[in-house]
Amino acid sequence: MLWTDTKLGSIAVEGKTLGTDEWTNTPSSILSAISRRLHLQKDHPLSITRQLIESCFPGFKCHNSLSPVVSVQQNFDSLGFPPDHPGRRPSDTYYINRNTVLRTHTSAHQADTFRANQSDGYLITADVYRRDAVDRSHYPVFHQMEGARTWDRTRVNSVRLAQVINDDIARMPTHDISVLDPNPTIDPEHNPRQMQHSVEETELMTMHLKRSLENLIVKIFDKARKAAMASGDTDPYFQEPLKVRWVQAYFPFTSPSWELEVFWGGDWLEMLGCGIVKQELLNNAGVPERIGWAFGLGLERIAMLLFSIPDIRLFWSQDPRFLSQFRAAHSKGHPEDTTITRFSPFSKHPACYKDVAFWIPKTSSSAGGNVGANTQDFHENDVMELVRDIAGAKVEEVRLVDTFVHPTSGRKSLCYRINYRSLERTLTNQESNELHEKIRAALVERLGVQIR
Ligand code: DAH
């Protein structure tokens, strides 16, 4: 599956020229997103959301301009991802070449930031890249925020360290929301403490972590509620008192680990992942004396909720009808003073869907090991990528609507429904037809399918 436009032997990105190889699978449409820096664009909802979150962590050093081009070592190895972790697959990750990827998460910068050792707490906001589905809440480029807080064990003895963390907790604001937290902090079987950390250290760091993140959620939802009230929104979700819960989780780079969920729209909505940083990561980063916690969250999900933005593609809009709706606090004011205004849709343009059905090529091999991105078997994300590459933001959703296996030949056929809709104008029928034709041709040419 060759992406012809990147098969020139090298890719120029962020002022650097990088060689390509059989792992290269990053199309130019993705590379062109790198320069947008939405999280730094004045008055952009992602930038406003970033500033609001930053205001919840006074004293933390904020890193907002780290390059998205990272090594496989930074993105996966430094965090303890096993060699066969699915996240490493070229069906999920954009490779520039065998050793270089577009970061799939802001955690890629944890080790380097710990190594630099410039502050007890830090926040990293950045664009991240993942090959994924096409729908209203998924886009191959999105934004994450990473946060971490560590303490230096050698500056004080263990009794005093406990006191230091305790004092830090006592200085934090309290809240009065309902928190469901049914599991013990340390669950030897499902969520173990690290042997390098005492029970007391683990308990105290966890208390500090949980309170910090609960306060963050309280602040965000308080802003969202005020915005909803101001716009006359009678959505019952905003009337009910906020309810959150902690669930046990697993990440290769933390233990114990949790996710924080918020009860929203009748369902539990995952807001972030977090945990006690693996000591090995800190040791390898040259700061074995430090212990602490980390978290990561997706900015779009929070911004969509805050501003009631219904489609993730809107963040990329350059249309003044979108951009002019948002204002950050005056530069001299505090980000906390920002009044969030809810998005009011400029007319919704009609959608037009078209189906495409095809036989997928027979699996060429079952050979495992490190095959390059271009020699892998058919993967649904390749369809997503191809559609995005050709039709960009003119597609709202790509959905598998039918699967069929031929009873005698065993060949498999898939039918995808592609929903064409622009956020900015009405697409003509001819336009969607032309896009659909191009997509059909490219499916044959690039993925080797046979149209039915
Ligand atoms: N990097 C994780 C992700 O993208 C999120 C995350 C989880 C970050 C736990 C963390 C953490 O720092 O401690 O899903």
XYZ file of C-alpha atoms and ligand atoms in Angstrom:
466
model
C 0.000 0.000 0.000
C 2.119 2.802 -1.230
C 1.378 6.385 -0.348
C 2.890 7.687 -3.519
C 3.252 11.258 -2.323
C 5.616 10.261 0.479
C 7.599 7.729 -1.507
C 10.178 10.190 -2.712
C 12.921 8.853 -0.496
C 12.606 11.593 2.067
C 10.073 13.685 3.953
C 10.639 17.302 4.946
C 8.996 18.036 8.234
C 9.563 20.773 10.792
C 12.657 21.968 8.950
C 14.241 18.527 9.017
C 14.615 16.037 6.199
C 13.983 12.448 7.180
C 14.584 9.364 5.065
C 11.624 7.156 4.237
C 11.576 3.366 4.107
C 9.143 0.458 3.939
C 7.576 1.634 7.211
C 6.613 5.067 5.881
C 2.838 5.542 5.941
C 2.332 9.251 6.651
C 0.463 11.068 3.865
C 1.097 14.722 3.128
C -2.451 15.579 4.225
C -1.411 14.602 7.758
C 1.968 16.325 7.584
C 0.252 19.565 6.640
C -1.611 19.598 9.975
C 1.654 19.935 11.918
C 2.018 23.646 11.288
C -1.503 24.534 12.480
C -0.773 24.568 16.250
C -4.405 25.002 17.182
C -3.629 24.780 20.894
C -1.622 28.007 20.586
C -3.927 29.913 18.255
C -5.362 32.915 20.070
C -9.063 32.573 20.901
C -9.232 29.043 19.499
C -11.435 26.835 21.727
C -8.571 24.346 22.153
C -6.270 27.122 23.270
C -8.877 28.482 25.699
C -9.358 24.974 27.112
C -5.596 24.559 27.497
C -5.312 27.829 29.414
C -8.213 26.908 31.645
C -6.542 23.612 32.561
C -3.157 25.269 33.034
C -4.788 27.621 35.539
C -5.654 24.577 37.677
C -1.965 23.758 38.170
C -0.226 26.842 39.529
C 3.568 26.553 39.527
C 3.675 23.820 36.892
C 6.045 24.482 33.979
C 4.103 24.473 30.685
C 5.634 23.004 27.532
C 3.604 23.879 24.458
C 5.967 23.684 21.486
C 7.507 20.222 21.475
C 7.938 18.734 17.997
C 5.503 15.941 17.062
C 8.271 14.034 15.288
C 9.621 11.611 17.892
C 11.538 8.361 17.954
C 9.954 4.972 18.488
C 12.103 4.921 21.628
C 10.446 8.087 22.969
C 6.894 7.163 21.998
C 6.942 3.509 23.088
C 10.176 2.048 24.501
C 10.868 4.717 27.134
C 7.367 4.081 28.513
C 7.746 0.326 28.740
C 5.445 -0.623 25.847
C 6.146 -4.283 24.982
C 7.490 -4.973 21.456
C 4.201 -6.544 20.336
C 1.899 -3.820 21.721
C -0.917 -3.101 19.196
C -0.290 0.640 19.458
C 3.002 0.130 17.604
C 1.304 -1.316 14.521
C 1.528 0.716 11.339
C -2.241 0.287 11.035
C -2.548 2.483 14.152
C 0.498 4.759 14.074
C 1.955 7.146 11.501
C 5.538 6.170 10.767
C 7.950 8.574 9.075
C 10.339 5.653 8.916
C 11.196 2.551 10.928
C 12.597 4.532 13.869
C 10.537 7.713 13.690
C 6.824 8.332 14.259
C 4.395 11.185 14.741
C 3.772 11.009 18.496
C 0.614 9.092 19.334
C 0.405 10.655 22.798
C 2.008 13.382 24.880
C 3.456 10.713 27.174
C 6.197 10.428 24.516
C 7.807 13.433 26.224
C 7.655 12.169 29.795
C 11.147 10.698 29.974
C 12.818 13.758 28.402
C 10.893 16.166 30.590
C 11.733 14.233 33.741
C 15.372 14.132 32.617
C 15.473 17.922 32.164
C 14.273 18.129 35.778
C 13.298 21.801 35.607
C 10.276 21.786 37.895
C 8.368 19.639 40.393
C 5.301 19.813 38.193
C 4.915 20.118 34.437
C 2.212 20.223 31.774
C 2.680 19.357 28.119
C 0.089 20.334 25.520
C 0.526 19.041 22.001
C -0.974 17.715 18.800
C -0.962 13.900 18.611
C -1.518 11.606 15.647
C -3.356 8.299 15.314
C -4.721 6.338 12.402
C -8.331 5.831 13.366
C -11.980 5.759 12.324
C -13.751 8.682 10.628
C -16.693 10.033 12.587
C -17.851 13.096 14.532
C -15.567 12.423 17.500
C -12.474 10.976 15.780
C -9.914 12.824 13.753
C -6.389 11.562 12.956
C -4.884 14.634 14.596
C -6.047 15.676 18.027
C -4.624 17.310 21.132
C -3.604 15.972 24.498
C -2.409 17.389 27.775
C 0.040 15.542 29.943
C 0.700 16.492 33.533
C 3.107 15.203 36.152
C 4.076 16.060 39.698
C 7.110 14.574 41.450
C 8.808 14.940 44.824
C 12.509 14.605 45.603
C 12.904 11.864 48.182
C 16.520 12.629 49.006
C 15.836 16.165 50.143
C 13.993 14.832 53.173
C 13.727 11.563 55.050
C 10.678 9.369 54.605
C 8.855 10.776 57.619
C 9.348 14.295 56.365
C 8.453 13.373 52.776
C 5.086 12.122 53.998
C 4.675 15.434 55.807
C 5.637 17.407 52.678
C 3.036 15.612 50.536
C 0.469 15.945 53.306
C 1.100 19.677 53.485
C 0.797 19.945 49.702
C -2.573 18.200 49.899
C -3.724 20.492 52.707
C -2.958 23.531 50.538
C -5.182 22.323 47.699
C -8.746 23.581 47.325
C -11.483 21.195 48.414
C -14.666 20.399 46.539
C -18.055 18.982 47.407
C -18.933 16.798 44.437
C -19.850 13.150 44.726
C -16.867 10.847 44.118
C -17.324 7.095 43.729
C -14.063 5.357 44.546
C -14.891 1.801 45.558
C -11.465 0.167 45.129
C -8.564 0.236 47.553
C -5.664 2.433 46.401
C -3.447 -0.609 46.312
C -4.939 -3.797 44.937
C -2.079 -6.329 44.805
C -3.739 -8.368 42.098
C -5.287 -5.766 39.766
C -3.520 -2.518 40.596
C -0.300 -3.170 42.493
C 1.929 -0.775 44.348
C 5.508 -0.675 43.061
C 7.909 -2.385 45.390
C 10.153 0.702 45.372
C 7.343 2.729 46.970
C 6.089 2.330 50.532
C 2.392 1.944 51.217
C 2.358 5.397 52.770
C 4.098 7.040 49.792
C 1.702 5.364 47.363
C -1.347 6.359 49.404
C -0.268 9.984 49.775
C 0.763 10.507 46.151
C -2.542 8.956 45.078
C -4.500 11.260 47.333
C -2.651 14.241 45.854
C -3.232 12.959 42.314
C -6.933 12.293 42.787
C -7.676 15.595 44.466
C -5.775 17.519 41.766
C -7.754 15.883 38.982
C -11.126 16.068 40.732
C -10.541 19.810 41.163
C -9.752 20.074 37.468
C -13.018 18.379 36.511
C -14.978 20.548 38.947
C -13.549 23.689 37.369
C -14.261 22.546 33.815
C -17.812 21.450 34.473
C -18.542 24.565 36.479
C -17.508 26.631 33.446
C -19.578 24.444 31.144
C -22.617 24.780 33.374
C -22.336 28.560 33.493
C -22.017 28.693 29.718
C -25.070 26.482 29.308
C -27.122 28.625 31.700
C -26.064 31.834 29.987
C -27.161 30.496 26.629
C -30.543 29.449 28.033
C -29.723 25.765 27.577
C -32.107 23.627 29.603
C -30.116 20.441 29.143
C -30.812 18.420 32.314
C -27.164 17.264 32.483
C -26.202 20.734 33.557
C -28.809 20.924 36.311
C -27.763 17.781 38.140
C -24.912 17.845 40.647
C -21.643 16.572 39.194
C -20.811 12.911 39.805
C -17.420 11.315 39.080
C -15.905 7.892 39.661
C -12.442 6.335 39.742
C -11.923 3.073 37.884
C -8.871 0.855 37.910
C -6.888 0.930 34.677
C -3.686 -0.323 33.147
C -0.922 1.679 31.454
C 2.577 0.337 30.825
C 4.120 3.410 32.478
C 2.138 3.728 35.737
C 1.194 1.538 38.679
C -1.278 1.722 40.248
C -3.321 3.326 37.431
C -6.814 4.789 37.104
C -9.256 6.447 34.777
C -11.531 9.233 35.907
C -15.068 9.134 34.555
C -17.844 11.714 34.720
C -21.544 10.854 34.666
C -22.743 12.681 31.607
C -25.763 12.341 29.364
C -26.897 9.209 31.193
C -23.553 7.477 30.801
C -20.091 7.321 32.308
C -17.713 9.309 30.132
C -13.982 8.663 30.382
C -12.109 11.908 30.953
C -8.478 10.963 31.593
C -5.909 8.304 32.479
C -3.409 8.591 35.298
C -1.305 6.800 37.867
C 1.881 6.587 39.895
C 4.832 6.883 37.492
C 6.825 3.676 37.096
C 10.035 4.118 39.016
C 11.995 2.489 36.225
C 10.980 5.322 33.901
C 12.265 7.919 36.374
C 15.430 5.904 37.049
C 16.132 5.610 33.308
C 15.509 9.336 32.953
C 18.324 10.003 35.408
C 16.131 11.111 38.320
C 15.979 8.010 40.547
C 15.519 10.257 43.582
C 12.106 11.425 42.336
C 8.718 9.754 42.832
C 5.384 11.027 41.593
C 2.226 10.860 39.514
C 1.208 11.600 35.911
C -1.983 12.001 33.902
C -3.039 12.427 30.283
C -6.266 13.761 28.776
C -7.742 14.551 25.379
C -8.447 18.244 24.826
C -11.058 17.921 22.048
C -13.412 15.843 24.153
C -13.307 18.419 26.922
C -13.583 21.368 24.548
C -16.540 19.770 22.736
C -18.320 19.507 26.054
C -17.338 22.956 27.290
C -18.316 24.797 24.128
C -20.956 22.292 22.928
C -19.101 21.750 19.668
C -20.837 18.854 17.876
C -18.219 17.759 15.329
C -14.470 17.358 15.833
C -13.754 18.648 12.308
C -14.928 22.099 13.384
C -11.704 22.628 15.338
C -9.859 22.672 12.013
C -12.255 25.131 10.424
C -10.813 28.432 9.222
C -14.304 29.781 8.751
C -14.786 33.058 10.655
C -18.325 31.933 11.455
C -16.669 29.343 13.689
C -13.556 31.139 14.919
C -15.229 34.449 15.752
C -17.481 32.794 18.325
C -14.765 32.322 20.952
C -12.782 34.768 23.079
C -10.087 34.070 25.631
C -9.885 36.296 28.700
C -8.121 39.592 28.143
C -4.387 38.941 28.003
C -3.903 40.750 31.308
C -6.776 38.868 32.902
C -6.547 35.439 34.431
C -7.564 32.447 32.268
C -9.949 31.500 35.049
C -11.898 34.667 34.288
C -12.665 33.511 30.768
C -16.358 33.256 30.122
C -17.041 30.241 27.982
C -19.577 30.923 25.246
C -21.357 27.991 23.682
C -21.066 27.308 19.995
C -24.101 28.209 17.930
C -24.176 26.231 14.695
C -24.214 28.113 11.443
C -26.779 26.277 9.342
C -26.276 22.544 9.032
C -25.698 21.594 5.437
C -27.387 18.548 3.951
C -25.622 15.186 4.008
C -25.413 12.749 1.152
C -24.313 9.168 1.661
C -22.966 6.699 -0.832
C -22.040 3.061 -0.372
C -19.064 1.198 -1.731
C -18.804 -2.612 -1.572
C -15.690 -4.581 -2.426
C -13.913 -7.918 -2.050
C -10.802 -7.633 0.051
C -7.633 -9.276 -1.236
C -6.851 -12.716 0.156
C -4.519 -12.551 3.138
C -1.102 -12.630 1.568
C 0.779 -14.129 4.472
C 0.445 -14.915 8.101
C 4.113 -14.253 8.703
C 4.565 -12.389 11.956
C 7.481 -10.227 12.939
C 8.368 -6.786 11.820
C 6.815 -6.280 8.461
C 6.766 -2.733 7.181
C 3.686 -0.571 6.954
C 3.369 -1.149 3.241
C 3.407 -4.899 3.316
C 0.702 -5.381 5.928
C -2.593 -7.060 5.155
C -5.841 -5.189 4.669
C -6.824 -3.073 7.666
C -9.947 -0.954 8.127
C -7.833 2.060 9.066
C -6.381 1.995 5.552
C -9.881 2.653 4.197
C -10.307 5.510 6.682
C -6.960 6.989 5.722
C -7.650 6.735 2.018
C -11.042 8.450 2.318
C -9.551 11.220 4.385
C -6.670 11.629 1.990
C -9.028 12.113 -0.954
C -12.063 13.854 0.542
C -10.587 15.449 3.679
C -13.102 17.285 5.851
C -15.887 16.789 3.302
C -16.570 13.404 4.872
C -18.430 13.269 8.152
C -18.378 9.527 8.734
C -17.233 6.240 7.244
C -19.119 3.260 8.583
C -19.013 -0.455 7.887
C -22.623 -1.376 7.084
C -22.270 -4.934 5.804
C -19.850 -7.862 5.849
C -20.277 -10.935 3.703
C -18.201 -14.105 3.378
C -18.771 -16.110 0.219
C -19.936 -19.604 1.292
C -17.769 -21.521 -1.180
C -14.813 -19.327 -2.079
C -14.404 -17.958 1.456
C -13.726 -14.505 0.010
C -14.771 -11.639 2.217
C -16.651 -8.578 1.079
C -17.207 -5.340 2.967
C -19.632 -2.524 2.372
C -18.835 0.944 3.698
C -21.245 3.853 3.847
C -19.534 7.185 3.314
C -21.411 10.216 4.525
C -20.460 13.316 2.545
C -21.153 16.570 4.334
C -19.185 19.783 4.530
C -19.413 21.917 7.633
C -19.052 25.047 5.610
C -21.272 24.739 2.557
C -23.642 22.509 0.633
C -21.839 19.964 -1.521
C -23.312 19.537 -4.970
C -24.343 16.069 -6.014
C -21.779 16.164 -8.786
C -19.064 16.988 -6.278
C -19.884 14.057 -3.992
C -20.148 11.784 -7.017
C -16.707 12.798 -8.182
C -15.225 12.276 -4.734
C -16.872 8.885 -4.500
C -15.519 7.856 -7.902
C -11.998 8.881 -6.877
C -12.321 6.893 -3.668
C -13.504 3.802 -5.545
C -10.574 4.032 -7.935
C -8.076 4.541 -5.122
C -9.429 1.568 -3.176
C -8.605 -0.611 -6.163
C -5.280 1.013 -6.875
C -3.878 1.367 -3.356
C -5.528 -1.408 -1.396
C -5.932 -3.960 -4.179
C -9.632 -4.554 -3.543
C -12.136 -5.617 -6.152
C -15.256 -3.445 -6.388
C -18.525 -5.404 -6.410
N -0.910 8.400 27.205
C -2.193 7.837 27.587
C -3.089 7.762 26.360
O -2.843 8.399 25.382
C -2.849 8.684 28.642
C -2.138 8.629 29.967
C -2.503 7.649 30.877
C -1.134 9.508 30.286
C -1.872 7.568 32.114
C -0.494 9.445 31.523
C -0.887 8.471 32.432
O 0.479 10.277 31.892
O -0.270 8.432 33.651
O -4.056 7.043 26.390
